[in-house]
Short mmCIF file of C-alpha atoms and ligand atoms in Angstrom, two decimals:
data_model
loop_
_atom_site.label_atom_id
_atom_site.label_comp_id
_atom_site.label_asym_id
_atom_site.label_seq_id
_atom_site.Cartn_x
_atom_site.Cartn_y
_atom_site.Cartn_z
CA MET A 1 27.75 4.25 -8.16
CA LEU A 2 24.81 2.99 -10.21
CA ASN A 3 23.37 5.23 -12.93
CA PHE A 4 20.28 7.13 -11.88
CA GLU A 5 17.68 9.73 -12.77
CA LEU A 6 16.42 12.08 -10.09
CA TYR A 7 12.94 13.44 -10.77
CA ASN A 8 10.95 15.00 -7.97
CA PRO A 9 8.50 17.73 -8.98
CA THR A 10 6.81 18.14 -5.56
CA ASN A 11 6.83 21.71 -4.32
CA LEU A 12 7.53 21.22 -0.61
CA ILE A 13 6.44 24.09 1.61
CA PHE A 14 7.86 23.66 5.07
CA GLY A 15 7.33 25.51 8.32
CA LYS A 16 4.96 27.16 10.77
CA GLY A 17 1.92 28.95 9.42
CA GLN A 18 2.37 27.73 5.85
CA ILE A 19 -1.08 26.19 5.38
CA GLU A 20 -2.45 29.51 4.12
CA LYS A 21 -0.23 29.17 1.05
CA ILE A 22 -2.52 26.52 -0.42
CA ALA A 23 -4.68 29.41 -1.62
CA ASN A 24 -2.09 30.20 -4.29
CA LEU A 25 -1.04 26.64 -4.97
CA ILE A 26 -4.39 25.23 -6.05
CA PRO A 27 -5.44 26.44 -9.52
CA ALA A 28 -7.93 29.33 -9.14
CA LYS A 29 -10.81 27.74 -11.05
CA ALA A 30 -10.38 24.19 -9.76
CA LYS A 31 -13.28 22.27 -8.28
CA ILE A 32 -11.60 20.84 -5.22
CA LEU A 33 -12.16 17.62 -3.32
CA ILE A 34 -10.83 17.82 0.24
CA ALA A 35 -10.03 14.27 1.37
CA TYR A 36 -9.39 13.40 5.00
CA GLY A 37 -9.34 10.54 7.49
CA GLY A 38 -11.29 9.68 10.61
CA GLY A 39 -11.74 13.18 11.93
CA SER A 40 -8.57 14.18 13.80
CA ILE A 41 -8.43 17.32 11.62
CA PHE A 42 -11.69 18.55 13.19
CA LYS A 43 -10.25 18.31 16.72
CA ASN A 44 -6.86 19.89 16.10
CA GLY A 45 -8.02 22.85 14.05
CA ILE A 46 -6.38 21.86 10.76
CA TYR A 47 -9.76 21.51 9.04
CA ASP A 48 -10.71 25.04 10.11
CA GLN A 49 -7.41 26.42 8.82
CA VAL A 50 -7.87 24.75 5.43
CA LYS A 51 -11.52 25.77 5.13
CA ALA A 52 -10.72 29.37 6.03
CA VAL A 53 -8.15 29.55 3.23
CA LEU A 54 -10.51 27.96 0.71
CA GLN A 55 -13.68 29.81 1.75
CA ASP A 56 -14.26 31.36 -1.69
CA ARG A 57 -13.55 28.17 -3.62
CA THR A 58 -15.79 25.42 -4.87
CA VAL A 59 -15.14 22.60 -2.46
CA VAL A 60 -16.52 19.09 -1.98
CA GLU A 61 -15.47 16.91 0.93
CA PHE A 62 -14.76 13.22 1.35
CA GLY A 63 -13.94 11.95 4.83
CA GLY A 64 -13.56 8.60 6.52
CA ILE A 65 -10.41 7.33 4.83
CA GLU A 66 -9.20 4.75 7.31
CA PRO A 67 -5.59 4.03 8.36
CA ASN A 68 -4.18 1.60 5.79
CA PRO A 69 -6.77 2.96 3.35
CA HIS A 70 -9.23 0.55 1.82
CA TYR A 71 -9.81 0.18 -1.88
CA GLU A 72 -13.53 -0.12 -1.16
CA THR A 73 -13.63 3.27 0.59
CA LEU A 74 -11.47 4.93 -2.03
CA MET A 75 -13.73 3.75 -4.85
CA LYS A 76 -16.56 5.70 -3.17
CA ALA A 77 -14.38 8.79 -3.43
CA VAL A 78 -13.63 7.99 -7.07
CA ALA A 79 -17.40 7.99 -7.72
CA VAL A 80 -17.65 11.46 -6.12
CA ILE A 81 -14.76 12.73 -8.26
CA LYS A 82 -16.54 11.54 -11.41
CA GLU A 83 -20.04 12.74 -10.44
CA GLN A 84 -18.82 16.14 -9.34
CA ASN A 85 -16.21 16.68 -12.07
CA ILE A 86 -13.49 17.29 -9.53
CA ASP A 87 -10.26 18.57 -11.03
CA PHE A 88 -8.04 18.95 -7.98
CA ILE A 89 -7.76 16.85 -4.81
CA LEU A 90 -6.38 18.16 -1.53
CA ALA A 91 -5.27 15.42 0.86
CA VAL A 92 -5.36 16.59 4.46
CA GLY A 93 -3.86 13.82 6.55
CA GLY A 94 -1.06 11.32 6.96
CA GLY A 95 0.30 8.56 4.79
CA SER A 96 -3.07 6.82 4.65
CA VAL A 97 -5.00 9.82 3.35
CA ILE A 98 -2.21 10.84 0.95
CA ASP A 99 -1.85 7.28 -0.38
CA GLY A 100 -5.63 7.07 -0.69
CA VAL A 101 -5.61 10.27 -2.73
CA LYS A 102 -2.86 8.90 -4.97
CA PHE A 103 -5.12 5.95 -5.70
CA MET A 104 -8.13 8.22 -6.38
CA SER A 105 -5.98 10.34 -8.65
CA ALA A 106 -4.93 7.30 -10.67
CA ALA A 107 -8.31 5.53 -10.65
CA ALA A 108 -10.68 8.38 -11.55
CA HIS A 109 -9.84 8.40 -15.28
CA PHE A 110 -8.44 4.88 -15.47
CA GLU A 111 -9.65 2.90 -18.45
CA GLY A 112 -10.24 -0.61 -17.15
CA ASN A 113 -10.64 -2.19 -13.74
CA PRO A 114 -9.01 0.09 -11.11
CA MET A 115 -8.20 -2.95 -9.00
CA ASP A 116 -5.58 -3.79 -11.64
CA ILE A 117 -3.63 -0.71 -10.54
CA LEU A 118 -3.03 -2.60 -7.30
CA GLN A 119 -3.07 -6.24 -8.26
CA LYS A 120 -1.04 -5.81 -11.45
CA ARG A 121 1.07 -3.06 -9.85
CA LEU A 122 0.62 -0.80 -12.87
CA LEU A 123 3.03 2.11 -13.25
CA ILE A 124 1.10 5.39 -13.39
CA LYS A 125 3.17 7.63 -15.65
CA ASP A 126 0.73 9.60 -17.81
CA LEU A 127 0.08 13.00 -16.24
CA SER A 128 -2.86 13.62 -18.59
CA LYS A 129 -4.74 10.68 -17.04
CA VAL A 130 -4.48 11.54 -13.36
CA VAL A 131 -6.29 14.10 -11.22
CA PRO A 132 -3.69 16.55 -9.85
CA PHE A 133 -3.45 16.72 -6.08
CA GLY A 134 -1.66 18.47 -3.24
CA THR A 135 -1.29 17.60 0.42
CA VAL A 136 -1.39 19.12 3.87
CA LEU A 137 0.63 16.66 5.94
CA THR A 138 -0.66 15.97 9.46
CA ILE A 139 1.74 13.22 10.61
CA PRO A 140 5.41 12.77 9.79
CA ALA A 141 6.25 9.16 8.95
CA THR A 142 5.89 7.83 5.45
CA GLY A 143 7.44 10.41 3.13
CA SER A 144 4.34 10.02 0.95
CA GLU A 145 4.12 13.82 0.85
CA MET A 146 7.21 13.91 -1.39
CA ASN A 147 7.22 10.60 -3.24
CA SER A 148 5.13 8.90 -5.89
CA GLY A 149 4.40 5.61 -4.13
CA ALA A 150 1.32 4.47 -2.22
CA VAL A 151 -0.05 1.46 -0.38
CA VAL A 152 -3.72 0.43 -0.45
CA THR A 153 -5.53 -2.46 1.22
CA ILE A 154 -8.18 -4.50 -0.58
CA GLU A 155 -10.55 -5.38 2.25
CA ALA A 156 -12.23 -8.19 0.35
CA THR A 157 -9.01 -10.15 -0.16
CA GLN A 158 -7.06 -8.85 2.85
CA GLU A 159 -4.23 -7.76 0.57
CA LYS A 160 -2.10 -4.66 1.22
CA LEU A 161 -0.50 -3.69 -2.08
CA SER A 162 1.83 -0.95 -3.21
CA PHE A 163 1.83 0.92 -6.52
CA GLY A 164 2.99 4.24 -7.89
CA GLY A 165 4.57 6.04 -10.80
CA SER A 166 6.00 9.38 -11.84
CA ALA A 167 2.53 10.92 -12.39
CA LEU A 168 1.71 10.44 -8.70
CA PHE A 169 3.97 12.99 -7.03
CA PRO A 170 1.93 15.59 -5.12
CA LYS A 171 1.95 18.98 -6.90
CA PHE A 172 2.73 20.47 -3.51
CA SER A 173 2.91 19.43 0.10
CA VAL A 174 2.55 21.75 3.05
CA CYS A 175 4.58 20.44 5.99
CA ASP A 176 3.88 22.46 9.12
CA PRO A 177 5.67 20.79 12.05
CA THR A 178 3.20 22.22 14.57
CA VAL A 179 0.57 19.72 13.35
CA ILE A 180 2.27 17.06 15.49
CA HIS A 181 1.06 18.71 18.74
CA SER A 182 -2.13 16.70 18.65
CA LEU A 183 -0.58 13.35 17.71
CA PRO A 184 -0.96 10.54 20.24
CA LYS A 185 2.37 9.15 21.56
CA ARG A 186 1.82 5.94 19.68
CA GLN A 187 1.70 7.74 16.33
CA LEU A 188 4.79 9.81 17.13
CA GLN A 189 6.63 6.59 17.95
CA ASN A 190 5.36 5.01 14.73
CA GLY A 191 6.58 7.93 12.66
CA VAL A 192 10.12 7.73 14.02
CA VAL A 193 10.39 3.97 13.50
CA ASP A 194 8.83 4.02 10.03
CA ALA A 195 11.28 6.70 8.85
CA TYR A 196 14.21 4.92 10.53
CA THR A 197 13.33 1.70 8.75
CA HIS A 198 12.92 3.51 5.42
CA VAL A 199 16.54 4.55 5.74
CA LEU A 200 17.64 1.04 6.70
CA GLU A 201 15.83 -0.46 3.69
CA GLN A 202 17.96 1.74 1.45
CA TYR A 203 21.18 1.65 3.48
CA LEU A 204 21.52 -1.77 5.11
CA THR A 205 22.41 -3.71 1.96
CA TYR A 206 26.07 -4.33 1.09
CA PRO A 207 29.09 -2.02 0.94
CA HIS A 208 29.14 0.03 -2.27
CA ASP A 209 30.66 3.24 -3.53
CA GLY A 210 27.67 5.54 -3.04
CA PHE A 211 29.64 7.31 -0.29
CA LEU A 212 27.51 10.44 -0.20
CA GLN A 213 24.26 8.46 -0.13
CA ASP A 214 25.60 6.50 2.86
CA ARG A 215 26.56 9.66 4.71
CA ILE A 216 23.16 11.26 4.09
CA ALA A 217 21.41 8.08 5.22
CA GLU A 218 23.57 7.91 8.36
CA SER A 219 22.81 11.54 9.20
CA ILE A 220 19.07 10.84 9.06
CA LEU A 221 19.52 7.79 11.33
CA GLN A 222 21.59 9.82 13.80
CA THR A 223 19.05 12.63 13.82
CA LEU A 224 16.18 10.20 14.46
CA ILE A 225 18.09 8.52 17.30
CA GLU A 226 18.81 11.92 18.83
CA ILE A 227 15.37 13.47 18.56
CA GLY A 228 13.05 10.42 18.41
CA PRO A 229 12.70 9.71 22.15
CA LYS A 230 12.53 13.45 22.93
CA VAL A 231 9.88 14.40 20.37
CA VAL A 232 7.54 11.75 21.78
CA GLU A 233 7.73 13.52 25.17
CA HIS A 234 7.85 17.09 23.85
CA PRO A 235 5.92 17.34 20.57
CA THR A 236 5.43 21.08 21.08
CA ASP A 237 9.18 21.73 20.95
CA TYR A 238 9.56 23.26 17.48
CA ALA A 239 13.21 22.27 17.02
CA LEU A 240 12.32 18.63 17.70
CA ALA A 241 9.11 18.70 15.65
CA SER A 242 10.70 20.32 12.61
CA ASN A 243 13.69 17.99 12.58
CA PHE A 244 11.40 15.01 13.01
CA MET A 245 9.19 16.06 10.11
CA TRP A 246 12.10 16.86 7.78
CA SER A 247 13.89 13.60 8.64
CA CYS A 248 10.78 11.62 7.75
CA THR A 249 10.43 13.38 4.41
CA MET A 250 14.12 12.99 3.60
CA ALA A 251 14.03 9.29 4.49
CA LEU A 252 11.71 8.49 1.61
CA ASN A 253 11.68 11.26 -0.97
CA GLY A 254 13.89 9.23 -3.28
CA LEU A 255 17.17 11.01 -2.62
CA ILE A 256 19.08 8.40 -0.59
CA GLN A 257 17.96 5.58 -2.89
CA LYS A 258 19.58 7.07 -6.00
CA GLY A 259 22.57 5.15 -7.33
CA VAL A 260 22.58 2.50 -4.61
CA PRO A 261 21.00 -0.94 -4.04
CA SER A 262 17.93 -1.24 -1.83
CA ASP A 263 16.11 -4.00 -0.03
CA TRP A 264 12.41 -3.34 0.92
CA ALA A 265 11.71 -6.94 2.00
CA THR A 266 10.99 -5.80 5.59
CA HIS A 267 8.19 -3.65 4.18
CA MET A 268 6.86 -6.39 1.93
CA ILE A 269 6.60 -8.86 4.82
CA GLY A 270 5.41 -6.15 7.21
CA HIS A 271 2.50 -5.21 4.94
CA GLU A 272 1.24 -8.78 5.26
CA LEU A 273 1.23 -8.52 9.05
CA THR A 274 -0.88 -5.37 8.82
CA ALA A 275 -3.25 -7.03 6.36
CA LEU A 276 -3.58 -10.17 8.53
CA PHE A 277 -3.53 -8.78 12.06
CA GLY A 278 -4.12 -5.04 11.74
CA ILE A 279 -0.74 -4.23 13.34
CA ASP A 280 0.32 -0.59 12.77
CA HIS A 281 2.65 -0.28 9.77
CA ALA A 282 5.71 0.90 11.75
CA ARG A 283 5.18 -1.78 14.38
CA THR A 284 5.35 -4.53 11.75
CA LEU A 285 8.72 -3.15 10.66
CA ALA A 286 10.06 -3.23 14.22
CA ILE A 287 9.16 -6.93 14.36
CA ILE A 288 10.45 -8.00 10.95
CA GLY A 289 13.50 -5.75 10.38
CA PRO A 290 15.83 -7.06 13.10
CA HIS A 291 14.93 -10.68 12.37
CA LEU A 292 15.53 -10.17 8.68
CA TYR A 293 18.98 -8.69 9.43
CA GLN A 294 19.72 -11.76 11.53
CA VAL A 295 18.52 -14.31 8.98
CA MET A 296 20.31 -12.44 6.15
CA PHE A 297 23.40 -11.80 8.31
CA GLU A 298 25.94 -13.13 5.80
CA THR A 299 24.57 -10.85 3.05
CA LYS A 300 24.27 -7.78 5.25
CA LYS A 301 27.16 -8.07 7.69
CA GLY A 302 29.48 -5.72 5.79
CA LYS A 303 26.98 -2.90 5.93
CA LEU A 304 25.81 -3.83 9.43
CA ALA A 305 29.41 -3.38 10.58
CA GLN A 306 29.63 0.06 8.93
CA TYR A 307 26.30 0.98 10.57
CA GLY A 308 27.54 -0.27 13.96
CA LYS A 309 30.77 1.72 13.75
CA ARG A 310 29.36 4.96 12.42
CA ILE A 311 26.01 5.12 14.19
CA PHE A 312 26.70 3.35 17.50
CA ASN A 313 30.49 3.82 17.77
CA LEU A 314 30.99 0.08 18.30
CA SER A 315 34.37 -1.64 18.25
CA GLY A 316 35.50 -5.26 17.86
CA THR A 317 35.66 -7.59 14.87
CA ASP A 318 33.30 -6.78 12.00
CA ASP A 319 31.18 -9.82 12.87
CA GLU A 320 30.90 -8.74 16.50
CA ILE A 321 30.04 -5.17 15.54
CA ALA A 322 27.45 -6.34 13.02
CA GLN A 323 25.75 -8.54 15.64
CA GLU A 324 25.80 -5.80 18.24
CA ALA A 325 24.40 -3.31 15.70
CA ILE A 326 21.30 -5.50 15.37
CA HIS A 327 20.92 -5.52 19.18
CA LYS A 328 21.35 -1.75 19.30
CA THR A 329 18.61 -1.38 16.67
CA VAL A 330 16.26 -3.50 18.76
CA ASP A 331 17.15 -1.42 21.84
CA PHE A 332 16.28 1.75 19.93
CA PHE A 333 12.96 0.28 18.81
CA HIS A 334 12.19 -0.61 22.45
CA ILE A 335 13.03 2.94 23.54
CA MET A 336 10.59 4.06 20.84
CA GLY A 337 7.85 1.95 22.43
CA MET A 338 7.88 -0.89 19.90
CA GLN A 339 7.37 -4.58 20.55
CA THR A 340 9.80 -6.58 18.46
CA GLN A 341 8.35 -10.12 18.59
CA LEU A 342 5.33 -11.27 16.60
CA SER A 343 4.36 -13.55 19.50
CA GLU A 344 3.33 -10.37 21.32
CA TYR A 345 0.51 -10.09 18.76
CA THR A 346 -0.35 -13.64 17.67
CA LYS A 347 0.56 -17.23 18.51
CA ASP A 348 -0.16 -18.80 15.16
CA PHE A 349 3.35 -18.55 13.75
CA GLU A 350 3.68 -21.58 11.46
CA LYS A 351 0.40 -20.81 9.72
CA THR A 352 1.37 -17.15 9.36
CA ALA A 353 4.81 -17.90 7.92
CA ASN A 354 3.37 -20.35 5.40
CA PHE A 355 0.49 -18.05 4.50
CA ILE A 356 2.83 -15.17 3.73
CA ALA A 357 5.28 -17.32 1.77
CA ASN A 358 2.42 -18.84 -0.26
CA ARG A 359 1.07 -15.40 -1.06
CA PHE A 360 4.46 -14.22 -2.23
CA GLU A 361 4.75 -17.34 -4.38
CA GLU A 362 1.37 -16.62 -6.02
CA ARG A 363 2.55 -13.09 -6.78
CA GLY A 364 5.84 -14.34 -8.19
CA TRP A 365 7.84 -12.68 -5.38
CA LYS A 366 10.35 -15.48 -5.06
CA ALA A 367 13.59 -13.51 -4.86
CA LEU A 368 13.49 -10.39 -2.67
CA GLY A 369 16.16 -8.15 -1.24
CA GLU A 370 19.19 -6.30 -2.59
CA LYS A 371 20.78 -9.56 -3.76
CA GLN A 372 17.51 -11.23 -4.68
CA ASN A 373 18.42 -13.98 -2.22
CA ILE A 374 15.47 -13.63 0.17
CA THR A 375 13.73 -16.74 -1.10
CA LEU A 376 10.35 -18.03 0.04
CA GLU A 377 12.22 -20.29 2.44
CA LYS A 378 14.00 -17.26 3.92
CA VAL A 379 10.66 -15.41 4.22
CA ARG A 380 9.34 -18.35 6.25
CA GLU A 381 12.48 -18.32 8.36
CA ILE A 382 12.27 -14.57 9.05
CA VAL A 383 8.61 -14.72 10.08
CA THR A 384 9.17 -17.83 12.21
CA ALA A 385 12.25 -16.26 13.86
CA SER A 386 10.16 -13.25 14.82
CA TYR A 387 8.14 -15.33 17.32
O1 NZQ B 1 -7.71 9.37 10.40
P1 NZQ B 1 -7.46 10.46 11.36
O2 NZQ B 1 -8.62 10.77 12.23
O3 NZQ B 1 -6.88 11.69 10.71
O4 NZQ B 1 -6.36 9.93 12.43
C1 NZQ B 1 -5.06 9.53 12.06
C2 NZQ B 1 -4.87 8.02 12.11
O5 NZQ B 1 -5.73 7.44 13.04
C3 NZQ B 1 -4.10 10.01 13.10
N1 NZQ B 1 -3.59 11.36 12.85
C4 NZQ B 1 -3.00 11.82 11.72
N2 NZQ B 1 -2.61 13.10 11.90
C5 NZQ B 1 -2.98 13.45 13.16
C6 NZQ B 1 -3.61 12.35 13.76
N3 NZQ B 1 -4.09 12.38 15.02
C7 NZQ B 1 -3.95 13.53 15.70
N4 NZQ B 1 -3.32 14.61 15.21
C8 NZQ B 1 -2.82 14.62 13.95
N5 NZQ B 1 -2.15 15.70 13.48
O6 NZQ B 1 -2.99 9.11 13.03
C9 NZQ B 1 -3.48 7.83 12.63
C10 NZQ B 1 -2.52 7.24 11.61
O7 NZQ B 1 -2.57 7.97 10.39
P2 NZQ B 1 -1.94 7.33 9.08
O8 NZQ B 1 -2.13 8.30 7.97
O9 NZQ B 1 -2.44 5.95 8.89
O10 NZQ B 1 -0.39 7.23 9.49
P3 NZQ B 1 0.90 7.15 8.62
O11 NZQ B 1 1.29 8.50 8.11
O12 NZQ B 1 1.86 6.42 9.43
O13 NZQ B 1 0.50 6.30 7.31
C11 NZQ B 1 0.51 4.89 7.31
C12 NZQ B 1 0.14 4.38 5.94
O14 NZQ B 1 1.12 4.78 4.97
C13 NZQ B 1 1.63 3.62 4.29
C14 NZQ B 1 1.48 2.56 5.34
O15 NZQ B 1 1.57 1.28 4.79
C15 NZQ B 1 0.11 2.87 5.91
O16 NZQ B 1 -0.90 2.40 5.06
N6 NZQ B 1 2.97 3.88 3.81
C16 NZQ B 1 3.11 4.68 2.73
C17 NZQ B 1 4.33 4.92 2.15
C18 NZQ B 1 4.46 5.80 0.97
N7 NZQ B 1 3.39 6.23 0.37
O17 NZQ B 1 5.58 6.11 0.55
C19 NZQ B 1 5.57 4.30 2.65
C20 NZQ B 1 5.43 3.69 4.00
O18 NZQ B 1 6.40 2.68 4.11
C21 NZQ B 1 4.10 3.10 4.30
O19 NZQ B 1 3.98 1.81 3.75
ZN1 ZN B 2 7.19 2.38 5.90
#
């Protein structure tokens, strides 16, 4: 097992009726900015719940954070934080709002050009230079409620860039599974596939001796396979909703990544497809993941075989099981309402593959994946294969 440090200071408050606890979690004298997205919280009652709890507090609001939050929008919020001397931010939303708040938190007291946080992928480690924040999660998917990473899109350059650092863990996150009642089917499907792929990014590498990490990862995959299709049909079933929400958090709160190799190239390529074509984050992963496993078959086949045996109960030679495991993954994505070919979104494949590879080259991303053997040529191959 590789050496590791496990640091996760987020106070996770899970369950029905927990939103009222934010009253005691936000410092009493704080001037609070409530940040939210396009307005779903007004329709499903979450806004009213939050406002009721904070009725005696000094509160300013910033709404309109779009899915795949834009730097340009977030800088408007940063201006509000400065003008109003905000000292606590409450994110009420999904990955986009929470990630947006992580950026605001880092940018508000940043000395220099805040765009560097994204373009130079600066590590935000100094707690004295960030605005503390908490979250009320409204959609299970990203794990952003319990990790210190974020992804922000620069509209002007059509770049979707990730950043983070140990100062960007939420102080607390309230995860009430009943919030999923109002989610459209499409978003429920996205959540399952995003979380599933988060596990695969950290699991589908090569055989290693992080036995416990593998078993935890496999249990999350099995849970998502079991509940995923059902929760889309029955989001009001509390057993399904709570297991869905907890699986998503566990998939990317840092635990299963400790002491083991990880990949993340599916996400890196997928982010480009969102930036270029506006495809939902999870849906880009459903396109790229299986094709990446195919192109990188020789590197991944040991772990693909383990995955095939333990998750899908497959038998045969390791090569046969590994191949079949990729097919089974695609089948699961189809059950979850995903399209798995890029041609279902755009026909311009050669241009897209070259554009993405050239971008990676400019950023110096020439060796991705757990073995650093996903070269620019391989990136082209993966994108082209996905047509
Ligand atoms: O904006 P509103 O009106 O709130 O509507 C949202 C949005 O349209 C809606 N929604 C959220 N909660 C709802 C609801 N609708 C009805 N009822 C509710 N309870 O759902 C839509 C999608 O929301 P969004 O926050 O964009 O979804 P998600 O949580 O999937 O976040 C996606 C973003 O997170 C990034 C992605 O790249 C993308 O930008 N990621 C962040 C990660 C992280 N920080 O660790 C890791 C992930 O891999 C991912 O990259
Ligand atoms: Zn993701």
